[in-house]
Amino acid sequence: MPNPIKLQEILGIDLPFLIAPMFLVSNTDMVIEAMKKGGAGCIPALNYRCVLELKKAIQELKKHKTPNGAFGINIIVNPSNLRYREQLKVCCEEGVDFIITSLGSPREVIVKARRAKIKVFCDVVHLDHALKAEKLGADALIAVNNKAGGHRGDLDPKTLIEELVNRTNLPVISAGGIGTKEDLDLVLSYGAAGASIGSPFIASVESKVSEAYKQACVSYGAEDIVMTKKISGTPCTVINTPYVQKVGVEESWIEKKLHQNKYLKKWIKLLRYLKGTQDVKSSAKKVTYKNVWVAGPSIAHTQRIEPVAKIIDRFIA
Ligand SMILES: Cc1cc2nc3c(=O)[nH]c(=O)nc-3n(C[C@H](O)[C@H](O)[C@H](O)COP(=O)(O)O)c2cc1C
């Protein structure tokens, strides 16, 4: 029997979707705008250089929280995130409405967040991840499908939602490929409790990425999105800019060889991650020709740079 609880009831909000966490893109202004509209938003803890900055951001969000709004923090729970325990501690001490875990086991987050009465939603791409998260006590699943921006899954929205709805007892929040109200209605009709929407908000007035990145979301379309392994090793969706075309999207033979070495593997992975995120960071904020812009195919519906409130209206009109 599918879990009948909707995202609105889980978070006490009016809208059936939240603004997804996006590395370097999400910020407090975007989430505050979502809360004013009776919605929710989530920010990656990694968007802050230190936990003190994260703490200040949470305090600002608490100050602007509306009766029908909610906010969350996304924590990457794999070894690449060296500040994971401090980030979790600040979230629990300050109090946030929800935490989204990605790229690793949510065990510790669930245990500690539960004590602090914080809900935990876990990113999953397959049923086996979902069953593990359910066993550990997750409150909901974020079903990341093959249309998502960032580290996407490999199942289409319908297959993934239906499988998770039918084989788990948790509410399923669909992430990926929602650019219009019709897309949103469709995932809800498959049984999703709500949705997590990212790419359409990159070109928002409130996002602090470069104008060039926002304009790229306006002018490029779904057919311009490619998967690259150059950022973290895990395939990630980017806009196929001239720079991405020049450097290619596959690992070089030397990277592949080094990767097979059992002693060096860990360090090569870390080095590539640091170099890859550096490229993403400089192209998100500065003027450069080395543009590695993360985005998903739903940018096809981005026609102009607009305030968050207007983009939200697009999904509820
Ligand atoms: C620019 C960008 C950055 C992202 N960064 C993160 C991140 O830091 N953590 C995370 O869990 N997901 C991240 N994601 C994935 C989103 O949270 C969400 O799953 C995805 O945006 C949904 O697909 P959509 O872009 O088609 O709406 C990112 C996505 C984008 C587009």
Short mmCIF file of C-alpha atoms and ligand atoms in Angstrom, two decimals:
data_model
loop_
_atom_site.label_atom_id
_atom_site.label_comp_id
_atom_site.label_asym_id
_atom_site.label_seq_id
_atom_site.Cartn_x
_atom_site.Cartn_y
_atom_site.Cartn_z
CA MET A 1 0.00 0.00 0.00
CA PRO A 2 1.71 3.27 -1.11
CA ASN A 3 2.43 5.76 1.66
CA PRO A 4 -0.29 8.41 1.31
CA ILE A 5 1.61 11.21 3.10
CA LYS A 6 2.40 14.22 0.90
CA LEU A 7 5.43 16.50 1.11
CA GLN A 8 3.15 19.32 2.27
CA GLU A 9 2.17 17.30 5.38
CA ILE A 10 5.70 16.12 6.10
CA LEU A 11 7.08 19.67 6.17
CA GLY A 12 3.94 21.68 7.01
CA ILE A 13 4.17 23.64 3.74
CA ASP A 14 1.70 24.56 1.00
CA LEU A 15 3.67 23.67 -2.13
CA PRO A 16 4.21 20.09 -3.35
CA PHE A 17 7.90 20.69 -4.09
CA LEU A 18 11.10 22.06 -2.61
CA ILE A 19 14.02 23.89 -4.20
CA ALA A 20 16.73 21.23 -4.45
CA PRO A 21 20.18 21.68 -2.92
CA MET A 22 22.67 22.86 -5.55
CA PHE A 23 26.40 23.18 -4.92
CA LEU A 24 27.48 26.83 -5.38
CA VAL A 25 24.01 27.85 -6.54
CA SER A 26 21.60 27.56 -3.58
CA ASN A 27 21.65 30.32 -0.98
CA THR A 28 19.58 31.77 1.86
CA ASP A 29 17.88 34.40 -0.36
CA MET A 30 16.50 31.68 -2.63
CA VAL A 31 15.23 29.61 0.30
CA ILE A 32 13.69 32.64 2.03
CA GLU A 33 11.78 33.46 -1.19
CA ALA A 34 10.55 29.86 -1.34
CA MET A 35 9.39 30.03 2.31
CA LYS A 36 7.49 33.29 1.60
CA LYS A 37 5.55 31.37 -1.06
CA GLY A 38 4.67 28.54 1.34
CA GLY A 39 7.43 26.32 0.03
CA ALA A 40 10.76 24.89 1.10
CA GLY A 41 14.36 24.97 0.00
CA CYS A 42 17.59 23.23 0.83
CA ILE A 43 21.23 24.38 0.75
CA PRO A 44 24.33 22.15 0.58
CA ALA A 45 26.44 22.56 3.74
CA LEU A 46 29.43 22.59 1.40
CA ASN A 47 28.35 25.97 0.03
CA TYR A 48 29.88 27.44 3.20
CA ARG A 49 33.62 27.63 3.67
CA CYS A 50 33.40 26.84 7.39
CA VAL A 51 30.83 25.70 9.94
CA LEU A 52 30.58 29.19 11.40
CA GLU A 53 29.26 30.45 8.04
CA LEU A 54 26.86 27.51 7.92
CA LYS A 55 25.67 28.34 11.43
CA LYS A 56 25.03 31.98 10.46
CA ALA A 57 23.08 30.89 7.38
CA ILE A 58 20.87 28.60 9.50
CA GLN A 59 20.26 31.44 11.96
CA GLU A 60 19.24 33.73 9.08
CA LEU A 61 16.86 31.09 7.74
CA LYS A 62 15.31 30.60 11.19
CA LYS A 63 14.75 34.35 11.44
CA HIS A 64 12.88 34.39 8.11
CA LYS A 65 10.98 31.13 8.51
CA THR A 66 7.30 31.51 7.71
CA PRO A 67 4.45 29.49 9.28
CA ASN A 68 4.01 27.61 6.00
CA GLY A 69 7.67 27.43 4.95
CA ALA A 70 10.52 25.04 5.75
CA PHE A 71 14.24 24.87 5.15
CA GLY A 72 16.86 22.16 5.05
CA ILE A 73 20.55 21.50 4.72
CA ASN A 74 22.16 18.93 2.43
CA ILE A 75 25.05 16.91 3.79
CA ILE A 76 27.34 14.83 1.58
CA VAL A 77 27.98 11.75 3.69
CA ASN A 78 30.98 10.23 1.94
CA PRO A 79 34.71 10.63 2.75
CA SER A 80 35.18 13.49 0.22
CA ASN A 81 33.35 15.73 2.72
CA LEU A 82 35.94 16.24 5.44
CA ARG A 83 33.63 18.51 7.49
CA TYR A 84 30.65 16.19 7.56
CA ARG A 85 30.51 15.62 11.36
CA GLU A 86 30.88 19.33 12.21
CA GLN A 87 28.15 20.20 9.68
CA LEU A 88 25.81 17.63 11.21
CA LYS A 89 26.54 18.94 14.72
CA VAL A 90 25.66 22.53 13.74
CA CYS A 91 22.43 21.41 12.05
CA CYS A 92 21.40 19.48 15.18
CA GLU A 93 22.40 22.24 17.60
CA GLU A 94 20.79 25.08 15.65
CA GLY A 95 17.79 23.09 14.45
CA VAL A 96 16.75 22.77 10.81
CA ASP A 97 13.51 21.33 9.45
CA PHE A 98 15.14 18.62 7.38
CA ILE A 99 18.46 17.23 6.18
CA ILE A 100 18.99 15.70 2.75
CA THR A 101 21.80 13.13 2.70
CA SER A 102 23.64 12.29 -0.49
CA LEU A 103 26.42 10.05 -1.79
CA GLY A 104 26.88 7.70 1.17
CA SER A 105 25.33 5.95 4.17
CA PRO A 106 22.85 8.13 6.08
CA ARG A 107 23.16 6.02 9.28
CA GLU A 108 24.86 8.57 11.55
CA VAL A 109 22.80 11.48 10.24
CA ILE A 110 19.55 9.63 10.91
CA VAL A 111 20.54 8.67 14.47
CA LYS A 112 21.65 12.18 15.44
CA ALA A 113 18.96 14.08 13.52
CA ARG A 114 16.22 11.98 15.08
CA ARG A 115 17.38 13.02 18.58
CA ALA A 116 17.20 16.65 17.42
CA LYS A 117 13.73 16.08 15.89
CA ILE A 118 14.99 16.81 12.38
CA LYS A 119 13.56 14.92 9.40
CA VAL A 120 15.98 13.10 7.11
CA PHE A 121 15.39 12.61 3.39
CA CYS A 122 17.87 10.34 1.61
CA ASP A 123 18.96 10.64 -2.03
CA VAL A 124 18.56 7.26 -3.73
CA VAL A 125 18.85 6.10 -7.32
CA HIS A 126 17.86 2.42 -6.90
CA LEU A 127 15.59 0.24 -4.81
CA ASP A 128 18.49 -1.31 -2.85
CA HIS A 129 19.63 2.15 -1.63
CA ALA A 130 16.01 2.92 -0.73
CA LEU A 131 15.55 -0.27 1.28
CA LYS A 132 18.75 0.47 3.24
CA ALA A 133 17.61 4.04 3.96
CA GLU A 134 14.20 2.76 5.06
CA LYS A 135 15.79 0.21 7.41
CA LEU A 136 17.94 2.94 8.94
CA GLY A 137 14.84 5.04 9.67
CA ALA A 138 14.76 7.71 6.92
CA ASP A 139 11.64 9.91 6.81
CA ALA A 140 11.44 10.07 3.00
CA LEU A 141 13.34 9.15 -0.14
CA ILE A 142 14.56 11.59 -2.77
CA ALA A 143 14.28 9.54 -5.95
CA VAL A 144 16.98 10.90 -8.24
CA ASN A 145 16.14 9.87 -11.80
CA ASN A 146 17.93 9.91 -15.16
CA LYS A 147 16.71 13.42 -16.03
CA ALA A 148 18.20 15.09 -12.95
CA GLY A 149 20.88 17.75 -12.96
CA GLY A 150 24.11 16.95 -11.09
CA HIS A 151 24.83 13.31 -10.15
CA ARG A 152 21.84 11.72 -11.78
CA GLY A 153 20.43 8.21 -11.54
CA ASP A 154 19.82 5.82 -14.42
CA LEU A 155 16.10 5.04 -14.15
CA ASP A 156 13.37 7.13 -15.78
CA PRO A 157 11.05 9.02 -13.39
CA LYS A 158 8.04 6.69 -13.76
CA THR A 159 9.99 3.44 -13.27
CA LEU A 160 11.89 4.76 -10.26
CA ILE A 161 8.91 6.36 -8.51
CA GLU A 162 6.63 3.36 -9.03
CA GLU A 163 9.27 0.91 -7.85
CA LEU A 164 9.99 2.89 -4.67
CA VAL A 165 6.32 3.61 -3.97
CA ASN A 166 5.37 -0.06 -4.37
CA ARG A 167 8.35 -1.64 -2.62
CA THR A 168 8.93 0.68 0.34
CA ASN A 169 6.66 2.32 2.90
CA LEU A 170 8.29 5.73 2.63
CA PRO A 171 7.07 8.89 0.89
CA VAL A 172 8.93 9.37 -2.41
CA ILE A 173 10.07 12.84 -3.49
CA SER A 174 10.94 12.84 -7.18
CA ALA A 175 14.07 14.69 -8.33
CA GLY A 176 14.91 15.33 -11.95
CA GLY A 177 13.58 16.75 -15.17
CA ILE A 178 10.78 18.96 -13.86
CA GLY A 179 10.64 22.14 -15.94
CA THR A 180 6.88 22.76 -16.15
CA LYS A 181 3.70 22.28 -14.12
CA GLU A 182 2.83 19.35 -16.44
CA ASP A 183 6.12 17.63 -15.52
CA LEU A 184 5.32 18.14 -11.84
CA ASP A 185 1.75 16.84 -12.20
CA LEU A 186 3.07 13.79 -14.00
CA VAL A 187 5.43 12.70 -11.19
CA LEU A 188 2.65 13.28 -8.64
CA SER A 189 0.36 11.08 -10.76
CA TYR A 190 2.97 8.27 -10.58
CA GLY A 191 2.60 8.31 -6.78
CA ALA A 192 5.32 10.76 -5.73
CA ALA A 193 4.66 12.61 -2.45
CA GLY A 194 6.28 15.70 -3.90
CA ALA A 195 9.26 16.86 -5.92
CA SER A 196 12.71 18.37 -5.55
CA ILE A 197 13.43 20.88 -8.33
CA GLY A 198 16.91 22.26 -9.02
CA SER A 199 18.00 23.36 -12.50
CA PRO A 200 15.10 25.79 -13.21
CA PHE A 201 16.30 27.89 -10.25
CA ILE A 202 19.90 28.38 -11.45
CA ALA A 203 18.85 31.33 -13.61
CA SER A 204 17.03 33.05 -10.75
CA VAL A 205 17.66 36.66 -9.80
CA GLU A 206 18.53 35.57 -6.24
CA SER A 207 21.17 33.01 -7.20
CA LYS A 208 24.70 34.41 -6.93
CA VAL A 209 26.28 32.56 -9.84
CA SER A 210 27.76 34.52 -12.75
CA GLU A 211 25.49 36.14 -15.33
CA ALA A 212 27.19 33.97 -17.98
CA TYR A 213 26.11 30.77 -16.15
CA LYS A 214 22.52 32.08 -15.82
CA GLN A 215 22.48 33.13 -19.49
CA ALA A 216 23.78 29.70 -20.50
CA CYS A 217 20.74 28.15 -18.75
CA VAL A 218 18.54 30.45 -20.86
CA SER A 219 20.23 29.84 -24.20
CA TYR A 220 21.24 26.17 -24.07
CA GLY A 221 18.65 23.37 -24.21
CA ALA A 222 18.15 19.76 -23.13
CA GLU A 223 20.19 18.50 -26.09
CA ASP A 224 23.22 20.46 -24.83
CA ILE A 225 23.48 18.52 -21.55
CA VAL A 226 26.24 15.90 -21.39
CA MET A 227 27.61 13.66 -18.66
CA THR A 228 31.18 14.19 -17.56
CA LYS A 229 33.41 12.08 -15.33
CA LYS A 230 35.93 14.89 -15.13
CA ILE A 231 34.49 16.55 -12.00
CA SER A 232 34.38 13.87 -9.34
CA GLY A 233 34.68 10.58 -11.18
CA THR A 234 30.96 10.00 -10.60
CA PRO A 235 29.18 11.09 -13.81
CA CYS A 236 27.70 14.57 -13.49
CA THR A 237 25.56 16.57 -15.95
CA VAL A 238 27.07 19.73 -17.44
CA ILE A 239 26.33 22.10 -20.30
CA ASN A 240 28.34 21.11 -23.36
CA THR A 241 30.31 24.37 -23.60
CA PRO A 242 33.25 24.75 -26.03
CA TYR A 243 35.60 24.11 -23.05
CA VAL A 244 33.81 20.86 -22.09
CA GLN A 245 34.02 19.79 -25.75
CA LYS A 246 37.74 20.59 -25.78
CA VAL A 247 38.69 18.67 -22.64
CA GLY A 248 36.23 15.79 -23.25
CA VAL A 249 33.97 14.05 -20.75
CA GLU A 250 35.85 10.79 -20.18
CA GLU A 251 38.80 10.08 -17.91
CA SER A 252 42.17 10.10 -19.72
CA TRP A 253 43.98 6.74 -20.08
CA ILE A 254 46.48 7.77 -17.42
CA GLU A 255 43.68 8.62 -14.95
CA LYS A 256 42.08 5.25 -15.67
CA LYS A 257 45.40 3.43 -15.11
CA LEU A 258 46.12 5.28 -11.86
CA HIS A 259 42.62 4.47 -10.74
CA GLN A 260 43.24 0.77 -11.09
CA ASN A 261 46.23 0.99 -8.73
CA LYS A 262 44.98 -0.13 -5.33
CA TYR A 263 47.48 2.04 -3.39
CA LEU A 264 46.99 5.23 -5.38
CA LYS A 265 43.28 4.92 -6.11
CA LYS A 266 42.09 6.84 -3.04
CA TRP A 267 44.49 9.75 -3.57
CA ILE A 268 43.84 10.02 -7.30
CA LYS A 269 40.12 10.19 -6.57
CA LEU A 270 40.63 12.95 -4.01
CA LEU A 271 42.95 14.93 -6.33
CA ARG A 272 40.52 14.68 -9.22
CA TYR A 273 37.67 15.76 -6.98
CA LEU A 274 39.62 18.82 -5.79
CA LYS A 275 40.63 19.79 -9.34
CA GLY A 276 37.13 19.12 -10.74
CA THR A 277 35.34 21.17 -8.06
CA GLN A 278 37.86 23.97 -8.55
CA ASP A 279 36.88 24.17 -12.25
CA VAL A 280 33.18 24.17 -11.31
CA LYS A 281 33.78 26.84 -8.65
CA SER A 282 35.65 29.24 -10.89
CA SER A 283 33.15 28.94 -13.73
CA ALA A 284 30.15 29.37 -11.40
CA LYS A 285 31.36 32.67 -10.01
CA LYS A 286 33.96 34.22 -12.35
CA VAL A 287 34.39 35.20 -15.97
CA THR A 288 36.47 32.46 -17.57
CA TYR A 289 36.56 30.55 -20.83
CA LYS A 290 36.98 27.27 -18.89
CA ASN A 291 33.26 26.92 -18.35
CA VAL A 292 32.06 23.78 -16.56
CA TRP A 293 28.45 24.63 -15.74
CA VAL A 294 26.44 21.97 -13.91
CA ALA A 295 22.78 21.83 -15.03
CA GLY A 296 20.13 19.32 -16.07
CA PRO A 297 17.96 19.03 -19.21
CA SER A 298 15.02 20.86 -17.59
CA ILE A 299 16.83 24.16 -18.39
CA ALA A 300 15.05 23.69 -21.75
CA HIS A 301 12.12 25.56 -20.13
CA THR A 302 14.21 28.45 -18.80
CA GLN A 303 13.40 31.40 -21.06
CA ARG A 304 14.79 34.27 -18.99
CA ILE A 305 16.39 35.17 -15.67
CA GLU A 306 13.53 35.61 -13.20
CA PRO A 307 12.95 35.99 -9.46
CA VAL A 308 12.47 32.75 -7.50
CA ALA A 309 8.84 33.72 -6.77
CA LYS A 310 8.07 33.88 -10.52
CA ILE A 311 9.77 30.57 -11.20
CA ILE A 312 7.70 29.00 -8.41
CA ASP A 313 4.53 30.43 -10.03
CA ARG A 314 5.42 28.52 -13.17
CA PHE A 315 4.90 25.27 -11.24
CA ILE A 316 1.66 26.23 -9.50
CA ALA A 317 -0.09 28.30 -12.17
C1 LIG B 1 23.98 22.96 -10.30
C2 LIG B 1 23.58 21.77 -9.49
C3 LIG B 1 24.26 21.47 -8.33
C4 LIG B 1 23.85 20.39 -7.53
N1 LIG B 1 24.48 20.17 -6.34
C5 LIG B 1 24.02 19.20 -5.50
C6 LIG B 1 24.59 19.04 -4.21
O1 LIG B 1 25.49 19.76 -3.79
N2 LIG B 1 24.08 18.05 -3.42
C7 LIG B 1 23.06 17.23 -3.84
O2 LIG B 1 22.63 16.35 -3.09
N3 LIG B 1 22.51 17.36 -5.06
C8 LIG B 1 22.95 18.33 -5.88
N4 LIG B 1 22.36 18.51 -7.10
C9 LIG B 1 21.17 17.69 -7.46
C10 LIG B 1 19.88 18.38 -6.99
O3 LIG B 1 19.80 18.41 -5.60
C11 LIG B 1 18.62 17.70 -7.58
O4 LIG B 1 18.67 16.31 -7.32
C12 LIG B 1 18.51 17.93 -9.07
O5 LIG B 1 18.76 19.29 -9.36
C13 LIG B 1 17.13 17.56 -9.58
O6 LIG B 1 17.12 17.61 -10.98
P1 LIG B 1 16.71 18.93 -11.81
O7 LIG B 1 17.96 19.75 -11.85
O8 LIG B 1 16.33 18.39 -13.12
O9 LIG B 1 15.59 19.60 -11.09
C14 LIG B 1 22.76 19.57 -7.93
C15 LIG B 1 22.11 19.87 -9.14
C16 LIG B 1 22.48 20.95 -9.90
C17 LIG B 1 21.73 21.27 -11.15
#
